[in-house]
mmCIF file of N, CA and C in Angstrom:
data_model
loop_
_atom_site.group_PDB
_atom_site.id
_atom_site.type_symbol
_atom_site.label_atom_id
_atom_site.label_comp_id
_atom_site.label_asym_id
_atom_site.label_seq_id
_atom_site.Cartn_x
_atom_site.Cartn_y
_atom_site.Cartn_z
ATOM 1 N N MET A 657 0.849 -1.183 0.000
ATOM 2 C CA MET A 657 0.000 0.000 0.000
ATOM 3 C C MET A 657 0.885 1.232 0.000
ATOM 4 N N SER A 658 0.447 2.258 -0.666
ATOM 5 C CA SER A 658 1.256 3.474 -0.734
ATOM 6 C C SER A 658 0.497 4.630 -0.100
ATOM 7 N N ASP A 659 1.259 5.658 0.228
ATOM 8 C CA ASP A 659 0.624 6.876 0.706
ATOM 9 C C ASP A 659 0.816 7.953 -0.357
ATOM 10 N N ALA A 660 0.415 9.175 -0.073
ATOM 11 C CA ALA A 660 0.440 10.246 -1.061
ATOM 12 C C ALA A 660 1.859 10.594 -1.519
ATOM 13 N N THR A 661 2.882 10.248 -0.751
ATOM 14 C CA THR A 661 4.246 10.597 -1.122
ATOM 15 C C THR A 661 4.965 9.466 -1.858
ATOM 16 N N THR A 662 4.376 8.284 -1.941
ATOM 17 C CA THR A 662 5.005 7.147 -2.600
ATOM 18 C C THR A 662 4.312 6.874 -3.928
ATOM 19 N N PRO A 663 5.055 6.968 -5.038
ATOM 20 C CA PRO A 663 4.418 6.691 -6.332
ATOM 21 C C PRO A 663 4.088 5.203 -6.453
ATOM 22 N N LEU A 664 2.996 4.907 -7.129
ATOM 23 C CA LEU A 664 2.623 3.526 -7.371
ATOM 24 C C LEU A 664 3.449 2.984 -8.530
ATOM 25 N N THR A 665 3.884 1.771 -8.400
ATOM 26 C CA THR A 665 4.659 1.131 -9.450
ATOM 27 C C THR A 665 3.729 0.616 -10.538
ATOM 28 N N LYS A 666 4.127 0.823 -11.772
ATOM 29 C CA LYS A 666 3.383 0.298 -12.915
ATOM 30 C C LYS A 666 4.118 -0.946 -13.396
ATOM 31 N N THR A 667 3.386 -2.070 -13.485
ATOM 32 C CA THR A 667 3.977 -3.345 -13.861
ATOM 33 C C THR A 667 3.279 -3.912 -15.089
ATOM 34 N N ALA A 668 4.070 -4.317 -16.076
ATOM 35 C CA ALA A 668 3.531 -4.912 -17.302
ATOM 36 C C ALA A 668 3.539 -6.435 -17.175
ATOM 37 N N PHE A 669 2.563 -7.076 -17.840
ATOM 38 C CA PHE A 669 2.431 -8.527 -17.782
ATOM 39 C C PHE A 669 2.305 -9.116 -19.182
ATOM 40 N N THR A 670 3.101 -10.142 -19.436
ATOM 41 C CA THR A 670 2.987 -10.951 -20.644
ATOM 42 C C THR A 670 3.116 -12.404 -20.206
ATOM 43 N N PRO A 671 2.000 -13.118 -20.098
ATOM 44 C CA PRO A 671 2.070 -14.528 -19.701
ATOM 45 C C PRO A 671 2.889 -15.353 -20.692
ATOM 46 N N ALA A 672 3.418 -16.470 -20.250
ATOM 47 C CA ALA A 672 4.205 -17.352 -21.106
ATOM 48 C C ALA A 672 3.401 -17.851 -22.304
ATOM 49 N N THR A 673 2.077 -17.857 -22.191
ATOM 50 C CA THR A 673 1.219 -18.324 -23.282
ATOM 51 C C THR A 673 1.076 -17.304 -24.403
ATOM 52 N N HIS A 674 1.576 -16.096 -24.190
ATOM 53 C CA HIS A 674 1.394 -15.003 -25.142
ATOM 54 C C HIS A 674 2.703 -14.671 -25.855
ATOM 55 N N THR A 675 2.575 -14.218 -27.095
ATOM 56 C CA THR A 675 3.750 -13.746 -27.818
ATOM 57 C C THR A 675 4.127 -12.358 -27.315
ATOM 58 N N THR A 676 5.366 -11.989 -27.540
ATOM 59 C CA THR A 676 5.794 -10.636 -27.226
ATOM 60 C C THR A 676 5.014 -9.693 -28.138
ATOM 61 N N PRO A 677 4.457 -8.625 -27.597
ATOM 62 C CA PRO A 677 3.692 -7.692 -28.445
ATOM 63 C C PRO A 677 4.538 -7.188 -29.615
ATOM 64 N N PRO A 678 3.906 -6.939 -30.757
ATOM 65 C CA PRO A 678 4.641 -6.513 -31.944
ATOM 66 C C PRO A 678 5.104 -5.058 -31.907
ATOM 67 N N ALA A 679 4.656 -4.314 -30.925
ATOM 68 C CA ALA A 679 5.063 -2.914 -30.764
ATOM 69 C C ALA A 679 5.249 -2.649 -29.267
ATOM 70 N N ARG A 680 5.546 -1.415 -28.914
ATOM 71 C CA ARG A 680 5.798 -1.077 -27.506
ATOM 72 C C ARG A 680 4.494 -0.923 -26.744
ATOM 73 N N PHE A 681 3.844 -2.049 -26.480
ATOM 74 C CA PHE A 681 2.689 -2.069 -25.595
ATOM 75 C C PHE A 681 2.730 -3.355 -24.807
ATOM 76 N N SER A 682 1.904 -3.436 -23.804
ATOM 77 C CA SER A 682 1.877 -4.600 -22.914
ATOM 78 C C SER A 682 0.541 -5.305 -23.042
ATOM 79 N N HIS A 683 0.544 -6.606 -22.804
ATOM 80 C CA HIS A 683 -0.720 -7.347 -22.795
ATOM 81 C C HIS A 683 -1.575 -6.938 -21.598
ATOM 82 N N GLY A 684 -0.930 -6.587 -20.517
ATOM 83 C CA GLY A 684 -1.637 -6.118 -19.335
ATOM 84 C C GLY A 684 -0.728 -5.208 -18.527
ATOM 85 N N VAL A 685 -1.324 -4.210 -17.870
ATOM 86 C CA VAL A 685 -0.565 -3.290 -17.027
ATOM 87 C C VAL A 685 -1.345 -3.076 -15.735
ATOM 88 N N ARG A 686 -0.623 -3.229 -14.621
ATOM 89 C CA ARG A 686 -1.221 -2.990 -13.308
ATOM 90 C C ARG A 686 -0.498 -1.832 -12.635
ATOM 91 N N LYS A 687 -1.295 -0.931 -12.067
ATOM 92 C CA LYS A 687 -0.760 0.155 -11.244
ATOM 93 C C LYS A 687 -1.653 0.233 -10.031
ATOM 94 N N GLY A 688 -1.061 0.007 -8.853
ATOM 95 C CA GLY A 688 -1.873 -0.059 -7.641
ATOM 96 C C GLY A 688 -2.839 -1.223 -7.759
ATOM 97 N N ASN A 689 -4.114 -0.951 -7.551
ATOM 98 C CA ASN A 689 -5.107 -2.026 -7.618
ATOM 99 C C ASN A 689 -5.874 -2.039 -8.944
ATOM 100 N N ILE A 690 -5.382 -1.301 -9.937
ATOM 101 C CA ILE A 690 -6.053 -1.243 -11.236
ATOM 102 C C ILE A 690 -5.243 -2.025 -12.265
ATOM 103 N N LEU A 691 -5.919 -2.880 -12.994
ATOM 104 C CA LEU A 691 -5.302 -3.685 -14.037
ATOM 105 C C LEU A 691 -6.060 -3.473 -15.342
ATOM 106 N N GLN A 692 -5.346 -3.076 -16.374
ATOM 107 C CA GLN A 692 -5.936 -2.965 -17.710
ATOM 108 C C GLN A 692 -5.368 -4.083 -18.561
ATOM 109 N N VAL A 693 -6.252 -4.915 -19.090
ATOM 110 C CA VAL A 693 -5.864 -5.964 -20.023
ATOM 111 C C VAL A 693 -6.085 -5.409 -21.424
ATOM 112 N N ALA A 694 -5.022 -5.393 -22.216
ATOM 113 C CA ALA A 694 -5.119 -4.896 -23.589
ATOM 114 C C ALA A 694 -5.995 -5.825 -24.415
ATOM 115 N N GLY A 695 -6.447 -5.337 -25.545
ATOM 116 C CA GLY A 695 -7.281 -6.136 -26.432
ATOM 117 C C GLY A 695 -6.618 -7.456 -26.781
ATOM 118 N N GLN A 696 -7.337 -8.529 -26.538
ATOM 119 C CA GLN A 696 -6.848 -9.874 -26.826
ATOM 120 C C GLN A 696 -7.686 -10.479 -27.936
ATOM 121 N N VAL A 697 -7.060 -11.340 -28.715
ATOM 122 C CA VAL A 697 -7.750 -12.049 -29.787
ATOM 123 C C VAL A 697 -7.594 -13.547 -29.566
ATOM 124 N N GLY A 698 -8.184 -14.331 -30.444
ATOM 125 C CA GLY A 698 -8.233 -15.780 -30.267
ATOM 126 C C GLY A 698 -7.032 -16.539 -30.764
ATOM 127 N N PHE A 699 -5.824 -16.048 -30.497
ATOM 128 C CA PHE A 699 -4.628 -16.797 -30.859
ATOM 129 C C PHE A 699 -4.380 -17.912 -29.858
ATOM 130 N N LEU A 700 -3.981 -19.058 -30.375
ATOM 131 C CA LEU A 700 -3.582 -20.183 -29.527
ATOM 132 C C LEU A 700 -2.332 -19.799 -28.745
ATOM 133 N N PRO A 701 -2.020 -20.545 -27.664
ATOM 134 C CA PRO A 701 -0.795 -20.245 -26.910
ATOM 135 C C PRO A 701 0.426 -20.184 -27.830
ATOM 136 N N ALA A 702 1.323 -19.284 -27.499
ATOM 137 C CA ALA A 702 2.512 -19.030 -28.319
ATOM 138 C C ALA A 702 3.398 -20.260 -28.404
ATOM 139 N N VAL A 703 3.959 -20.458 -29.596
ATOM 140 C CA VAL A 703 4.950 -21.502 -29.834
ATOM 141 C C VAL A 703 6.165 -20.802 -30.428
ATOM 142 N N GLU A 704 7.324 -20.978 -29.788
ATOM 143 C CA GLU A 704 8.557 -20.332 -30.222
ATOM 144 C C GLU A 704 8.811 -20.609 -31.702
ATOM 145 N N GLY A 705 9.078 -19.545 -32.460
ATOM 146 C CA GLY A 705 9.407 -19.679 -33.867
ATOM 147 C C GLY A 705 8.214 -19.814 -34.801
ATOM 148 N N ARG A 706 6.991 -19.796 -34.252
ATOM 149 C CA ARG A 706 5.805 -19.918 -35.098
ATOM 150 C C ARG A 706 4.960 -18.657 -34.978
ATOM 151 N N ALA A 707 4.432 -18.212 -36.101
ATOM 152 C CA ALA A 707 3.574 -17.028 -36.096
ATOM 153 C C ALA A 707 2.311 -17.314 -35.288
ATOM 154 N N PRO A 708 1.706 -16.292 -34.680
ATOM 155 C CA PRO A 708 0.457 -16.494 -33.944
ATOM 156 C C PRO A 708 -0.594 -17.146 -34.848
ATOM 157 N N THR A 709 -1.332 -18.105 -34.256
ATOM 158 C CA THR A 709 -2.307 -18.886 -35.006
ATOM 159 C C THR A 709 -3.679 -18.771 -34.346
ATOM 160 N N PRO A 710 -4.719 -18.401 -35.110
ATOM 161 C CA PRO A 710 -6.069 -18.364 -34.537
ATOM 162 C C PRO A 710 -6.515 -19.745 -34.057
ATOM 163 N N ALA A 711 -7.334 -19.775 -33.032
ATOM 164 C CA ALA A 711 -7.834 -21.028 -32.457
ATOM 165 C C ALA A 711 -8.668 -21.819 -33.453
ATOM 166 N N GLY A 712 -9.236 -21.149 -34.406
ATOM 167 C CA GLY A 712 -10.057 -21.796 -35.417
ATOM 168 C C GLY A 712 -10.815 -20.740 -36.186
ATOM 169 N N PRO A 713 -11.573 -21.174 -37.172
ATOM 170 C CA PRO A 713 -12.284 -20.192 -37.994
ATOM 171 C C PRO A 713 -13.612 -19.723 -37.414
ATOM 172 N N THR A 714 -14.131 -20.399 -36.369
ATOM 173 C CA THR A 714 -15.466 -20.062 -35.874
ATOM 174 C C THR A 714 -15.422 -19.022 -34.766
ATOM 175 N N LEU A 715 -16.534 -18.320 -34.611
ATOM 176 C CA LEU A 715 -16.652 -17.348 -33.528
ATOM 177 C C LEU A 715 -16.512 -18.034 -32.179
ATOM 178 N N ARG A 716 -17.115 -19.209 -32.008
ATOM 179 C CA ARG A 716 -17.031 -19.937 -30.736
ATOM 180 C C ARG A 716 -15.573 -20.252 -30.381
ATOM 181 N N GLU A 717 -14.831 -20.823 -31.312
ATOM 182 C CA GLU A 717 -13.431 -21.177 -31.043
ATOM 183 C C GLU A 717 -12.621 -19.942 -30.678
ATOM 184 N N GLN A 718 -12.793 -18.893 -31.457
ATOM 185 C CA GLN A 718 -12.009 -17.685 -31.210
ATOM 186 C C GLN A 718 -12.426 -16.975 -29.924
ATOM 187 N N THR A 719 -13.715 -16.941 -29.623
ATOM 188 C CA THR A 719 -14.171 -16.267 -28.403
ATOM 189 C C THR A 719 -13.676 -16.999 -27.161
ATOM 190 N N LEU A 720 -13.797 -18.312 -27.147
ATOM 191 C CA LEU A 720 -13.333 -19.075 -25.984
ATOM 192 C C LEU A 720 -11.829 -18.926 -25.791
ATOM 193 N N GLN A 721 -11.065 -18.916 -26.875
ATOM 194 C CA GLN A 721 -9.617 -18.722 -26.759
ATOM 195 C C GLN A 721 -9.305 -17.296 -26.323
ATOM 196 N N THR A 722 -10.050 -16.330 -26.830
ATOM 197 C CA THR A 722 -9.845 -14.940 -26.426
ATOM 198 C C THR A 722 -10.095 -14.776 -24.932
ATOM 199 N N LEU A 723 -11.167 -15.361 -24.431
ATOM 200 C CA LEU A 723 -11.455 -15.304 -22.993
ATOM 201 C C LEU A 723 -10.350 -15.997 -22.193
ATOM 202 N N ALA A 724 -9.835 -17.107 -22.699
ATOM 203 C CA ALA A 724 -8.715 -17.791 -22.028
ATOM 204 C C ALA A 724 -7.481 -16.892 -22.009
ATOM 205 N N ASN A 725 -7.264 -16.148 -23.078
ATOM 206 C CA ASN A 725 -6.112 -15.245 -23.131
ATOM 207 C C ASN A 725 -6.266 -14.077 -22.158
ATOM 208 N N VAL A 726 -7.472 -13.537 -22.053
ATOM 209 C CA VAL A 726 -7.727 -12.482 -21.069
ATOM 210 C C VAL A 726 -7.514 -13.035 -19.663
ATOM 211 N N LYS A 727 -8.057 -14.221 -19.411
ATOM 212 C CA LYS A 727 -7.938 -14.838 -18.088
ATOM 213 C C LYS A 727 -6.472 -15.082 -17.713
ATOM 214 N N ALA A 728 -5.647 -15.482 -18.672
ATOM 215 C CA ALA A 728 -4.223 -15.724 -18.401
ATOM 216 C C ALA A 728 -3.538 -14.449 -17.917
ATOM 217 N N ILE A 729 -3.894 -13.319 -18.501
ATOM 218 C CA ILE A 729 -3.301 -12.045 -18.077
ATOM 219 C C ILE A 729 -3.828 -11.650 -16.707
ATOM 220 N N LEU A 730 -5.126 -11.819 -16.491
ATOM 221 C CA LEU A 730 -5.686 -11.542 -15.159
ATOM 222 C C LEU A 730 -4.929 -12.331 -14.099
ATOM 223 N N GLU A 731 -4.775 -13.625 -14.330
ATOM 224 C CA GLU A 731 -4.125 -14.489 -13.335
ATOM 225 C C GLU A 731 -2.656 -14.137 -13.156
ATOM 226 N N GLU A 732 -1.970 -13.806 -14.242
ATOM 227 C CA GLU A 732 -0.558 -13.411 -14.166
ATOM 228 C C GLU A 732 -0.395 -12.184 -13.267
ATOM 229 N N ALA A 733 -1.403 -11.315 -13.258
ATOM 230 C CA ALA A 733 -1.360 -10.079 -12.474
ATOM 231 C C ALA A 733 -2.001 -10.224 -11.098
ATOM 232 N N GLY A 734 -2.424 -11.453 -10.749
ATOM 233 C CA GLY A 734 -3.008 -11.669 -9.432
ATOM 234 C C GLY A 734 -4.489 -11.362 -9.350
ATOM 235 N N ALA A 735 -5.177 -11.397 -10.484
ATOM 236 C CA ALA A 735 -6.607 -11.079 -10.527
ATOM 237 C C ALA A 735 -7.395 -12.271 -11.052
ATOM 238 N N GLY A 736 -8.701 -12.105 -11.064
ATOM 239 C CA GLY A 736 -9.605 -13.115 -11.606
ATOM 240 C C GLY A 736 -10.820 -12.430 -12.189
ATOM 241 N N TRP A 737 -11.740 -13.229 -12.736
ATOM 242 C CA TRP A 737 -12.928 -12.658 -13.363
ATOM 243 C C TRP A 737 -13.751 -11.806 -12.411
ATOM 244 N N ASP A 738 -13.789 -12.135 -11.125
ATOM 245 C CA ASP A 738 -14.572 -11.329 -10.183
ATOM 246 C C ASP A 738 -13.974 -9.944 -9.962
ATOM 247 N N ASP A 739 -12.728 -9.748 -10.373
ATOM 248 C CA ASP A 739 -12.109 -8.419 -10.267
ATOM 249 C C ASP A 739 -12.422 -7.540 -11.472
ATOM 250 N N VAL A 740 -12.935 -8.134 -12.538
ATOM 251 C CA VAL A 740 -13.199 -7.382 -13.770
ATOM 252 C C VAL A 740 -14.454 -6.534 -13.602
ATOM 253 N N MET A 741 -14.281 -5.256 -13.857
ATOM 254 C CA MET A 741 -15.386 -4.307 -13.761
ATOM 255 C C MET A 741 -16.031 -4.060 -15.115
ATOM 256 N N MET A 742 -15.200 -4.049 -16.172
ATOM 257 C CA MET A 742 -15.687 -3.703 -17.499
ATOM 258 C C MET A 742 -14.944 -4.494 -18.555
ATOM 259 N N MET A 743 -15.699 -5.005 -19.505
ATOM 260 C CA MET A 743 -15.124 -5.655 -20.676
ATOM 261 C C MET A 743 -15.658 -4.965 -21.922
ATOM 262 N N ARG A 744 -14.786 -4.816 -22.894
ATOM 263 C CA ARG A 744 -15.202 -4.291 -24.184
ATOM 264 C C ARG A 744 -14.949 -5.384 -25.214
ATOM 265 N N VAL A 745 -15.989 -5.696 -25.975
ATOM 266 C CA VAL A 745 -15.925 -6.755 -26.971
ATOM 267 C C VAL A 745 -16.082 -6.105 -28.343
ATOM 268 N N TYR A 746 -15.195 -6.462 -29.245
ATOM 269 C CA TYR A 746 -15.222 -5.935 -30.605
ATOM 270 C C TYR A 746 -15.456 -7.101 -31.560
ATOM 271 N N LEU A 747 -16.518 -7.016 -32.333
ATOM 272 C CA LEU A 747 -16.844 -8.032 -33.329
ATOM 273 C C LEU A 747 -16.610 -7.456 -34.721
ATOM 274 N N THR A 748 -16.353 -8.329 -35.690
ATOM 275 C CA THR A 748 -16.165 -7.870 -37.065
ATOM 276 C C THR A 748 -17.441 -7.994 -37.889
ATOM 277 N N ASP A 749 -18.503 -8.551 -37.300
ATOM 278 C CA ASP A 749 -19.729 -8.809 -38.066
ATOM 279 C C ASP A 749 -20.944 -8.627 -37.152
ATOM 280 N N THR A 750 -21.866 -7.760 -37.541
ATOM 281 C CA THR A 750 -23.071 -7.547 -36.728
ATOM 282 C C THR A 750 -23.897 -8.826 -36.601
ATOM 283 N N GLY A 751 -23.768 -9.740 -37.541
ATOM 284 C CA GLY A 751 -24.491 -11.000 -37.488
ATOM 285 C C GLY A 751 -24.021 -11.922 -36.380
ATOM 286 N N HIS A 752 -22.938 -11.574 -35.685
ATOM 287 C CA HIS A 752 -22.386 -12.424 -34.624
ATOM 288 C C HIS A 752 -22.882 -12.067 -33.224
ATOM 289 N N PHE A 753 -23.674 -10.994 -33.090
ATOM 290 C CA PHE A 753 -24.102 -10.556 -31.761
ATOM 291 C C PHE A 753 -24.815 -11.663 -30.978
ATOM 292 N N ALA A 754 -25.797 -12.293 -31.561
ATOM 293 C CA ALA A 754 -26.584 -13.311 -30.848
ATOM 294 C C ALA A 754 -25.715 -14.486 -30.437
ATOM 295 N N GLU A 755 -24.872 -14.958 -31.347
ATOM 296 C CA GLU A 755 -23.995 -16.093 -31.017
ATOM 297 C C GLU A 755 -22.999 -15.714 -29.930
ATOM 298 N N LEU A 756 -22.442 -14.498 -30.016
ATOM 299 C CA LEU A 756 -21.509 -14.052 -28.981
ATOM 300 C C LEU A 756 -22.197 -14.040 -27.626
ATOM 301 N N ASN A 757 -23.422 -13.499 -27.552
ATOM 302 C CA ASN A 757 -24.137 -13.458 -26.274
ATOM 303 C C ASN A 757 -24.349 -14.852 -25.710
ATOM 304 N N GLU A 758 -24.652 -15.816 -26.563
ATOM 305 C CA GLU A 758 -24.838 -17.200 -26.116
ATOM 306 C C GLU A 758 -23.524 -17.779 -25.562
ATOM 307 N N ILE A 759 -22.438 -17.573 -26.280
ATOM 308 C CA ILE A 759 -21.120 -18.062 -25.836
ATOM 309 C C ILE A 759 -20.735 -17.385 -24.529
ATOM 310 N N TYR A 760 -20.906 -16.078 -24.453
ATOM 311 C CA TYR A 760 -20.565 -15.262 -23.286
ATOM 312 C C TYR A 760 -21.358 -15.726 -22.057
ATOM 313 N N ASP A 761 -22.688 -15.891 -22.238
ATOM 314 C CA ASP A 761 -23.536 -16.329 -21.124
ATOM 315 C C ASP A 761 -23.112 -17.700 -20.605
ATOM 316 N N GLN A 762 -22.867 -18.623 -21.507
ATOM 317 C CA GLN A 762 -22.459 -19.975 -21.109
ATOM 318 C C GLN A 762 -21.105 -19.944 -20.394
ATOM 319 N N TYR A 763 -20.154 -19.214 -20.953
ATOM 320 C CA TYR A 763 -18.820 -19.147 -20.359
ATOM 321 C C TYR A 763 -18.878 -18.585 -18.942
ATOM 322 N N PHE A 764 -19.561 -17.461 -18.780
ATOM 323 C CA PHE A 764 -19.569 -16.826 -17.465
ATOM 324 C C PHE A 764 -20.474 -17.553 -16.474
ATOM 325 N N ALA A 765 -21.448 -18.320 -16.932
ATOM 326 C CA ALA A 765 -22.233 -19.171 -16.024
ATOM 327 C C ALA A 765 -21.330 -20.227 -15.391
ATOM 328 N N GLU A 766 -20.312 -20.661 -16.121
ATOM 329 C CA GLU A 766 -19.378 -21.680 -15.626
ATOM 330 C C GLU A 766 -18.296 -21.100 -14.721
ATOM 331 N N GLN A 767 -18.175 -19.783 -14.639
ATOM 332 C CA GLN A 767 -17.108 -19.150 -13.855
ATOM 333 C C GLN A 767 -17.494 -18.892 -12.399
ATOM 334 N N ASP A 768 -18.752 -19.131 -12.039
ATOM 335 C CA ASP A 768 -19.216 -18.966 -10.664
ATOM 336 C C ASP A 768 -18.875 -17.567 -10.119
ATOM 337 N N LEU A 769 -19.272 -16.544 -10.869
ATOM 338 C CA LEU A 769 -18.980 -15.167 -10.491
ATOM 339 C C LEU A 769 -19.938 -14.652 -9.430
ATOM 340 N N GLN A 770 -19.436 -13.735 -8.603
ATOM 341 C CA GLN A 770 -20.313 -13.041 -7.663
ATOM 342 C C GLN A 770 -21.272 -12.156 -8.436
ATOM 343 N N ALA A 771 -20.751 -11.469 -9.466
ATOM 344 C CA ALA A 771 -21.559 -10.614 -10.338
ATOM 345 C C ALA A 771 -20.811 -10.485 -11.656
ATOM 346 N N PRO A 772 -21.512 -10.560 -12.768
ATOM 347 C CA PRO A 772 -20.817 -10.433 -14.048
ATOM 348 C C PRO A 772 -20.322 -9.001 -14.253
ATOM 349 N N PRO A 773 -19.234 -8.847 -15.033
ATOM 350 C CA PRO A 773 -18.747 -7.490 -15.298
ATOM 351 C C PRO A 773 -19.679 -6.743 -16.240
ATOM 352 N N ALA A 774 -19.588 -5.434 -16.194
ATOM 353 C CA ALA A 774 -20.270 -4.633 -17.208
ATOM 354 C C ALA A 774 -19.580 -4.941 -18.535
ATOM 355 N N ALA A 775 -20.301 -4.807 -19.623
ATOM 356 C CA ALA A 775 -19.704 -5.098 -20.927
ATOM 357 C C ALA A 775 -20.314 -4.216 -21.996
ATOM 358 N N ARG A 776 -19.519 -3.983 -23.007
ATOM 359 C CA ARG A 776 -19.982 -3.233 -24.168
ATOM 360 C C ARG A 776 -19.491 -3.977 -25.390
ATOM 361 N N THR A 777 -20.370 -4.190 -26.352
ATOM 362 C CA THR A 777 -20.000 -4.850 -27.600
ATOM 363 C C THR A 777 -20.226 -3.890 -28.752
ATOM 364 N N THR A 778 -19.260 -3.831 -29.640
ATOM 365 C CA THR A 778 -19.360 -2.974 -30.813
ATOM 366 C C THR A 778 -18.802 -3.718 -32.010
ATOM 367 N N VAL A 779 -19.109 -3.241 -33.177
ATOM 368 C CA VAL A 779 -18.561 -3.828 -34.397
ATOM 369 C C VAL A 779 -17.364 -2.998 -34.829
ATOM 370 N N TYR A 780 -16.290 -3.695 -35.117
ATOM 371 C CA TYR A 780 -15.033 -3.065 -35.506
ATOM 372 C C TYR A 780 -14.464 -3.895 -36.650
ATOM 373 N N VAL A 781 -14.237 -3.305 -37.773
ATOM 374 C CA VAL A 781 -13.808 -4.073 -38.943
ATOM 375 C C VAL A 781 -12.298 -4.076 -39.152
ATOM 376 N N GLY A 782 -11.542 -3.533 -38.215
ATOM 377 C CA GLY A 782 -10.108 -3.394 -38.401
ATOM 378 C C GLY A 782 -9.250 -4.525 -37.861
ATOM 379 N N LEU A 783 -9.826 -5.646 -37.460
ATOM 380 C CA LEU A 783 -9.011 -6.757 -36.967
ATOM 381 C C LEU A 783 -8.279 -7.416 -38.130
ATOM 382 N N PRO A 784 -7.121 -8.042 -37.855
ATOM 383 C CA PRO A 784 -6.410 -8.746 -38.918
ATOM 384 C C PRO A 784 -7.291 -9.825 -39.557
ATOM 385 N N GLU A 785 -7.035 -10.099 -40.813
ATOM 386 C CA GLU A 785 -7.819 -11.075 -41.573
ATOM 387 C C GLU A 785 -7.976 -12.389 -40.816
ATOM 388 N N GLY A 786 -9.203 -12.888 -40.785
ATOM 389 C CA GLY A 786 -9.499 -14.174 -40.150
ATOM 390 C C GLY A 786 -9.899 -14.064 -38.692
ATOM 391 N N LEU A 787 -9.614 -12.926 -38.047
ATOM 392 C CA LEU A 787 -9.979 -12.759 -36.645
ATOM 393 C C LEU A 787 -11.367 -12.142 -36.552
ATOM 394 N N LEU A 788 -12.193 -12.693 -35.662
ATOM 395 C CA LEU A 788 -13.589 -12.304 -35.567
ATOM 396 C C LEU A 788 -13.947 -11.526 -34.313
ATOM 397 N N VAL A 789 -13.084 -11.593 -33.274
ATOM 398 C CA VAL A 789 -13.431 -10.990 -31.983
ATOM 399 C C VAL A 789 -12.159 -10.526 -31.270
ATOM 400 N N GLU A 790 -12.314 -9.432 -30.545
ATOM 401 C CA GLU A 790 -11.252 -8.910 -29.670
ATOM 402 C C GLU A 790 -11.924 -8.494 -28.363
ATOM 403 N N ILE A 791 -11.259 -8.734 -27.236
ATOM 404 C CA ILE A 791 -11.817 -8.380 -25.926
ATOM 405 C C ILE A 791 -10.735 -7.742 -25.076
ATOM 406 N N ASP A 792 -11.064 -6.638 -24.430
ATOM 407 C CA ASP A 792 -10.173 -6.071 -23.412
ATOM 408 C C ASP A 792 -10.944 -5.993 -22.099
ATOM 409 N N ALA A 793 -10.233 -5.781 -21.007
ATOM 410 C CA ALA A 793 -10.863 -5.786 -19.695
ATOM 411 C C ALA A 793 -10.176 -4.823 -18.746
ATOM 412 N N LEU A 794 -10.979 -4.247 -17.859
ATOM 413 C CA LEU A 794 -10.476 -3.387 -16.795
ATOM 414 C C LEU A 794 -10.856 -4.047 -15.471
ATOM 415 N N ALA A 795 -9.842 -4.284 -14.630
ATOM 416 C CA ALA A 795 -10.086 -4.948 -13.341
ATOM 417 C C ALA A 795 -9.602 -4.052 -12.205
ATOM 418 N N VAL A 796 -10.282 -4.171 -11.077
ATOM 419 C CA VAL A 796 -9.885 -3.489 -9.847
ATOM 420 C C VAL A 796 -9.695 -4.570 -8.796
ATOM 421 N N LEU A 797 -8.482 -4.664 -8.272
ATOM 422 C CA LEU A 797 -8.124 -5.716 -7.315
ATOM 423 C C LEU A 797 -8.255 -5.214 -5.885
ATOM 424 N N GLY A 798 -8.523 -6.151 -5.000
ATOM 425 C CA GLY A 798 -8.512 -5.822 -3.580
ATOM 426 C C GLY A 798 -9.763 -5.388 -3.042
#
């Protein structure tokens, strides 16, 4: 814990399952009790010497892997789903809203949460080819 005269340390997180970011950003950053998880996509766990690979072509495969990737960063930083206050979901196709909600509801029903996080879903067409979903999260620990 810090007081007004002690600056809070900012710590970046990249789990072993993730590739090193392609630019100067972090997969997750914690300062004090606040953790921001950067936008994650449905890439399978990193394999040395191999380019990132999507979990599969379907929204279900990519969404479940994306949630696993977000969870890996939460856990690396000492957090869990119950610490998440807000999630932002970006889809590449408006036709995926209903399926995403079904996947999301099922996934979080299995997480035994005290309360689900707030969430916002929007359509964003700028994801790399073949990727259908991106999710970021803001967590408050403690």
